[in-house]
mmCIF file of C-alpha atoms in Angstrom:
data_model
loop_
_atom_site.group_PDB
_atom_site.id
_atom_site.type_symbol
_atom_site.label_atom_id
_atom_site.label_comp_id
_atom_site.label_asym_id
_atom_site.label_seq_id
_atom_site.Cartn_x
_atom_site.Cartn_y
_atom_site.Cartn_z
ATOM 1 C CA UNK A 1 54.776 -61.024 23.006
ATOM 2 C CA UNK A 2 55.361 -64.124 20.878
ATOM 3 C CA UNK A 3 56.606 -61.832 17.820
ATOM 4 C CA UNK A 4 59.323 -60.871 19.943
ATOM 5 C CA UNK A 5 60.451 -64.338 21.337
ATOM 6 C CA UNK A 6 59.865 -66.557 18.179
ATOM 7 C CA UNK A 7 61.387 -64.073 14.819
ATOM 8 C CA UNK A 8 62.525 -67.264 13.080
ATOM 9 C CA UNK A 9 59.554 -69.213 13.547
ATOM 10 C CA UNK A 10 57.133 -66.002 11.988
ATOM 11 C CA UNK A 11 59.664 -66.136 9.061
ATOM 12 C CA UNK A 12 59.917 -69.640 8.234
ATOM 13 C CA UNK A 13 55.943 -69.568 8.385
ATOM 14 C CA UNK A 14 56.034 -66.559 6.017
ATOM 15 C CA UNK A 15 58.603 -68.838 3.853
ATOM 16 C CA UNK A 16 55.898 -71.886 3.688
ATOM 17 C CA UNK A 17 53.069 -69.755 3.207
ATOM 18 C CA UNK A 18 54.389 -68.647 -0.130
ATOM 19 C CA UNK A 19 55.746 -71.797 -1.565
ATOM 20 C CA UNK A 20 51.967 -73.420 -0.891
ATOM 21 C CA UNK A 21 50.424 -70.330 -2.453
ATOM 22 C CA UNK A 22 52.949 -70.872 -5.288
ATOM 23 C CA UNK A 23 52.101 -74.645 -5.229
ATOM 24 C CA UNK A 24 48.207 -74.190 -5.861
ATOM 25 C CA UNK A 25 47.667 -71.484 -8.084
ATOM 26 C CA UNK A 26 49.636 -68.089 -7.292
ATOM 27 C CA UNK A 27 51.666 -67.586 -10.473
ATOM 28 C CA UNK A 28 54.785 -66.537 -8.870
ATOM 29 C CA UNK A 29 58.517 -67.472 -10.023
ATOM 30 C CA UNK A 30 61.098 -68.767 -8.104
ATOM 31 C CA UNK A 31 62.783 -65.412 -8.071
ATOM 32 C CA UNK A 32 59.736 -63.280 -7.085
ATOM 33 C CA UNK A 33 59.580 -65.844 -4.158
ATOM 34 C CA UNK A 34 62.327 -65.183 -2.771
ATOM 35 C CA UNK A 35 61.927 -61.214 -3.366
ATOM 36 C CA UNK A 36 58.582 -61.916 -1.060
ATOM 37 C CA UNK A 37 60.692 -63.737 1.573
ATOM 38 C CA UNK A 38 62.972 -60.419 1.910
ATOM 39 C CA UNK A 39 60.438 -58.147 2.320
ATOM 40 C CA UNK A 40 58.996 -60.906 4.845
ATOM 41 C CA UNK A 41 62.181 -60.534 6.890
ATOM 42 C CA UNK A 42 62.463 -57.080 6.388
ATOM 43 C CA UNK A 43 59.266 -56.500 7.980
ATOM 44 C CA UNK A 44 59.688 -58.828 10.479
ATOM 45 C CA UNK A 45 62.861 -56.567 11.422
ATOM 46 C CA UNK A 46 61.299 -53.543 11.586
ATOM 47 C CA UNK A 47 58.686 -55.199 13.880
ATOM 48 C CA UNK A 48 61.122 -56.089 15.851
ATOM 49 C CA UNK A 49 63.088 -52.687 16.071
ATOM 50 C CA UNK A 50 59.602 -51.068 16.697
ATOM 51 C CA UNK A 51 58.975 -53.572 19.635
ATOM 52 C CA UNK A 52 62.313 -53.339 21.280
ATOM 53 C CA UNK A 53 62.133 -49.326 21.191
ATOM 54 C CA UNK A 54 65.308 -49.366 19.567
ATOM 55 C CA UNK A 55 66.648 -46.598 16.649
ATOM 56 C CA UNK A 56 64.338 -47.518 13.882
ATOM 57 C CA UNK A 57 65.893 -45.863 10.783
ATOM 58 C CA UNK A 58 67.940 -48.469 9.692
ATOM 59 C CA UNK A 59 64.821 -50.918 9.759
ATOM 60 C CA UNK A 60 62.852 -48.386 7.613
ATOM 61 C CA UNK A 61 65.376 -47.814 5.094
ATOM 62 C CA UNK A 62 65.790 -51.625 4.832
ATOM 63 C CA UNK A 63 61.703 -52.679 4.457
ATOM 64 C CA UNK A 64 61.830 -49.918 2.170
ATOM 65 C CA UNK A 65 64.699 -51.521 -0.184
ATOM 66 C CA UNK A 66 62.872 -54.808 0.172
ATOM 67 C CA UNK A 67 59.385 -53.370 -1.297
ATOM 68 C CA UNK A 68 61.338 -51.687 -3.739
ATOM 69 C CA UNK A 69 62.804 -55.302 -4.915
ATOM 70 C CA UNK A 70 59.273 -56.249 -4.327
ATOM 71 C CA UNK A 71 57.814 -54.104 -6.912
ATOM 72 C CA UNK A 72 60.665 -54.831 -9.324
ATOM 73 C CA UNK A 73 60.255 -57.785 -9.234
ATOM 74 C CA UNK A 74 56.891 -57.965 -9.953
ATOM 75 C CA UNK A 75 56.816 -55.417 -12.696
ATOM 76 C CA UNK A 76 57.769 -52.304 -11.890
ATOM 77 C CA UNK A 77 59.499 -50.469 -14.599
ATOM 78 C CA UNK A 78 62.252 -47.818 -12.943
ATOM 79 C CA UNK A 79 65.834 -47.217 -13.860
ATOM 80 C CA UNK A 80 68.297 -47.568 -11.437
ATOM 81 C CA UNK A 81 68.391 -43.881 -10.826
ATOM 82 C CA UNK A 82 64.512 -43.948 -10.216
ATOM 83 C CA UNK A 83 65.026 -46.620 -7.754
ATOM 84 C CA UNK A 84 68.051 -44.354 -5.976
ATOM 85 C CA UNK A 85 66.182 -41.325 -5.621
ATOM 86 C CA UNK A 86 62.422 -43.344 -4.116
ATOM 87 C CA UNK A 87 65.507 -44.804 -1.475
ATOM 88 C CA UNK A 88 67.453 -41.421 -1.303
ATOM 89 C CA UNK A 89 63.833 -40.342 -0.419
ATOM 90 C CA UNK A 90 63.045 -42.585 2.236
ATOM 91 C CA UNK A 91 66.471 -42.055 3.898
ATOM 92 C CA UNK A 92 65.799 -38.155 3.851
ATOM 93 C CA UNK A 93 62.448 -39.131 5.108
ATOM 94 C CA UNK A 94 63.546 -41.414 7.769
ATOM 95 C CA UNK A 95 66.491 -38.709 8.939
ATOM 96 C CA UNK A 96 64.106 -36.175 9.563
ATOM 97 C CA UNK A 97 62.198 -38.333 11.786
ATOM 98 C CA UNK A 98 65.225 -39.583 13.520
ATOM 99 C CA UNK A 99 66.169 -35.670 14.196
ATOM 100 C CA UNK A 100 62.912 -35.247 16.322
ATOM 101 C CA UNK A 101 63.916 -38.411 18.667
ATOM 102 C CA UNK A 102 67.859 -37.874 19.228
ATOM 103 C CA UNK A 103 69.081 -35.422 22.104
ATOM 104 C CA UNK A 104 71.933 -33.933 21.660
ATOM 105 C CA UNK A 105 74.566 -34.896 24.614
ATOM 106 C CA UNK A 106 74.622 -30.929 25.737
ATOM 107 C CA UNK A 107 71.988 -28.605 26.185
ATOM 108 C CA UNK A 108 71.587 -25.825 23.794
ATOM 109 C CA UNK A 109 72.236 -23.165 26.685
ATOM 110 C CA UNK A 110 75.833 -24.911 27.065
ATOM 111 C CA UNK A 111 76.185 -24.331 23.324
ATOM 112 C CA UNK A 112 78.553 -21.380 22.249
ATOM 113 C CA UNK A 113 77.235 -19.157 19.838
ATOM 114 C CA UNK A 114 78.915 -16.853 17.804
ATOM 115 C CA UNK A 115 78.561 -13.088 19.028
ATOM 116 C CA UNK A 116 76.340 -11.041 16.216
ATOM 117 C CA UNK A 117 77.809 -8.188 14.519
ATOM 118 C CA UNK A 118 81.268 -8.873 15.049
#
């Protein structure tokens, strides 16, 4: 898959893509540009953790900070504590999907309960 081979090159075409778009006509500041070029290479790192069937979580949590800049930057009116709890969100989120794909090293038959009633 050329995704997987060429990350760079899909990010440095996401790069150009926005400066010609700012160039001839998208009314976008310098700033916001370089917001969308983080959430570019956010994405393409969750693509990328996706593809290589690696842990995920830490790719989610960080595409989700990047639209979160994304949206700030483009408007979006939240304190910082709004912003903390969407991302505290996403990380509870993003745990509880991680819970269903870990095994734990020991079966739960080798586990040692505590006798009832004692």
């Amino acid at each position: 898959m050329i995704f997987k081979r060429e990350p760079a090159l899909w990010l440095g075409l996401a790069a150009i893509v926005v400066k010609l778009l700012a160039a001839f006509g998208m009314d976008v500041s310098a700033e916001q540009q370089a917001v969308i070029n983080a959430v570019a290479a956010a994405l393409v790192g969750l693509i990328l953790a996706v593809v290589a069937g690696d842990a995920i979580g830490a790719a989610v949590l960080g595409f989700a900070q990047a639209v979160l800049a994304l949206a700030v930057g483009f408007g979006l009116d939240w304190s910082a504590e709004q912003q903390a709890v969407a991302l505290a969100a996403a990380a509870a989120v993003v745990a509880m999907w991680d819970r269903t794909q870990i095994a734990a090293p020991a079966p739960s038959a080798a586990v040692r309960r505590p006798l009832s009633g004692v």
